[in-house]
Amino acid sequence: MYKTVSRLLRIRVPRVACNSLVRTAAVSQARCASTSEVDKPNFPGSKSKFVSQPFLLDPDDMEGIPVYRAMNRDGVFIDESQDPKFDDNTILKMYKDMTLLNTMDRVLYDSQRQGRISFYMTNYGEEGTHIGSAAALDPKDLVFGQYREVGVLMWRGFPLIQFIHQCYGNCKDLGKGRQMPVHYGAKDYHFVTISSSLATQMPQASGAAYAYKRKKNGLCVICYFGEGAASEGDAHAAFNFAAVLDCPVIFFCRNNGYAISTPTKEQYRGDGIAARAAGYGIPCIRVDGNDVFAVYNATKLARDLCTTQNRPVVIEAMTYRIGHHSTSDDSSAYRSVDEVNQHDRSDNPITRFRNYMNRRGVWDEEKEKQWKLDSRKMVMKAFAEAENEKKGNPESFFEDVYKEMPPHIAKQRDAMKQHVKQYKEHYPLEHFQPMS
Amino acid sequence: MATTLANMGPASRIISSLFRRSFVKKHVCASSRFMHFTYVPETPPKQLGVTTKMNFFQSITSGLDIALANDPSAVLFGEDVAFGGVFRCTIGLKEKYGAERVFNCPLSEQGIVAFGIGVATTGATAVAEIQFADYIFPGFDQIRTEMAMYRYRSGNEFDCGRLTIRAPCSAVGHGALYHSQSVEAFFAHCPGLKVVMPRGPIQAKGLLLSCIRDDDPCMFFEPKVLYRSASEEVPTGDYMLPLSKAEVLVEGSDVTMVGWGTQVHVLREVAALAQQKLNVSCEVIDLCTILPWDQETVMQSVVKTGRVLIAHEAPITMGFGAEIAATIQHECFLNLEAPIERVCGYDTPFPHVYEVFLLPDKWRCMEAVKRLISY
């Protein structure tokens, strides 16, 4: 049967037309292969052409993906068309949120050093990526974060004191004091609660984006992660699922050069994270993470593509982690203080934005001085208030394991209560709300 | 990760069982198609209305069909589910509900679980399939770290309660190491999950619908050997069976026997044999839900009988039987007349040609009953 078809093709079909016809008669492929100029591979797994010489595609021969920048370090637009033309109020809000975050970081970092909270992670040097991207989103777009994206919540108006309640784990904490500090989350602000496991949020973001696509709510999902987390298997799953299932999700990578002590040259060998996107069929952009406007423009572009075409986008924001990884880390053990200072002085997102504002004439030294005082006062006031709150009722830690408490957990809760009542002098009950 | 045992159609199964018969002593081989258990069809409760004959995989399809029909947010996904699934559980559903609601995923279990969590965090219903329970472990981090703890860690700000993970599990005759595992105990150690394993078509459909609609994330394990071998009259309509509720299938007064999934059928046979050969009255309990399990029903039975046999296919050490035994020992210490017996898989990986020797079959269970009554 096949032989017949093949023979018929050979007799009746002129050589040039062979290409289109062999698709329906795979067996005659071998015959056509000799005429390579008209032949195309018919493998289901790829779209490409044949070549007759072997060569290795070496990524080292390719130029790195360029870094998009809107304004230079002096705060001057390189190309005027890149000015998103914000009004003064928006500019001021952007600056104030970045600097308020910076002030909160300093106070909470110090408070950890004093043993008042158990743990903290600062956002130094990455404030621009948070504010720039958050400003380009719809406030209802769903955010999945890693842990160093606090500015996004700040931009959305999450009350300052709620951050501090969370770090204290007191009775006002939305998370009810169950997670370590900086694991923020708030349904009303569409910011999914942070968890410690790296990259687990990434394929979840793809799933949430798929559900948003089905809801046709016009929203997208954004997922933040560091360049270290991108090495996890979940990152691979996230990119691939989002691409194959057409999910409107922005994967926003904060490439700050380090994963704790590990420099990027020990994290990957390719051209950063952005270069991986093409392998998954995902559009990508690399952006100067210290340039708030570049981050804003890139995120806006990504969001438009996501929501109009239901495709994912990868944004890689190049930054530098100015602070220690966390309060449990002394980064001078693996990088020089000079290196850090050099980055902080020469290329800081806040400094660059302030240069822009000074040129624009909406900011000056006097305002800067006053805002420093005011913002510090705001943080200290919230801090004092949060510190005075008691922690929750001890029995509350048995709740929310399930929606309804099963009998075996209720029994364990009752046993705990009875035990603690009996041995109350051995437990710090004065710091907690009273048990029932 | 997943390989397929997709050619487990009747023909290949019969061939392989015939092949095995030549190795197995005659008395082990009860029927022309070797099975270590006999499925006895159950009678559906009258109040559930019109019924039609369905096997286990058809009852799953029926449950999924109803779930999709009644909840426009519900989506169904996994490896190879679009064409009907390697076990035919999702057959016809893509055609009926569209490719956006019933779809294939890339081959990545961690991706499938996480994708489902993401869908569920938006309030939509997600039913994820892991092709074999043996391949659930790449998704273990997502299940244990994320799925189980979502509601708790967020202070109830977010949850993924609308997620159900279905996975075929347990022995199938020739599945060897990676198509035979019973993995429920790994998940029973994860507060926040519900873990369910049905024994037959009527029950599977009702429990599956309960899992899908439950506000907590559920793991639903389907004993794959039952897919085609178990059939009975199944109500065609929408019904749910309660989670965390064990069922007393056979009432008895001398020995309490606890099992779930396929093992329930072994225990039923053992109860009949024990009555017939030893004049021992056994009470057979299907635990149905592994986590949170129905302690009350089990304890009530043990208080009455004073003797306990727990049987499961999974390895004995740290198997869920250990949890049940420890709880019974604590709650019913004064009622116990003999040490609690656990008849389980051995502490080895699940072997290919030696399966019949590993399974907690009726002869091993019978022997345990003898030990219990002669203690």
mmCIF file of C-alpha atoms in Angstrom, chain B residues 76 107 132 183 186 206-207 271-272 308 312 326:
data_model
loop_
_atom_site.group_PDB
_atom_site.id
_atom_site.type_symbol
_atom_site.label_atom_id
_atom_site.label_comp_id
_atom_site.label_asym_id
_atom_site.label_seq_id
_atom_site.Cartn_x
_atom_site.Cartn_y
_atom_site.Cartn_z
ATOM 1 C CA LEU B 76 -9.376 19.196 35.137
ATOM 2 C CA LEU B 107 5.124 16.314 32.122
ATOM 3 C CA PHE B 132 0.454 7.139 39.189
ATOM 4 C CA VAL B 183 1.667 6.319 49.443
ATOM 5 C CA PHE B 186 3.499 10.056 53.607
ATOM 6 C CA GLY B 206 -19.558 10.057 46.332
ATOM 7 C CA LEU B 207 -16.227 10.573 48.042
ATOM 8 C CA ALA B 271 -14.265 -12.335 57.633
ATOM 9 C CA ALA B 272 -16.281 -14.903 55.704
ATOM 10 C CA VAL B 308 -7.743 -5.737 66.221
ATOM 11 C CA HIS B 312 -2.622 -2.309 54.327
ATOM 12 C CA ALA B 326 -0.917 3.426 68.681
#
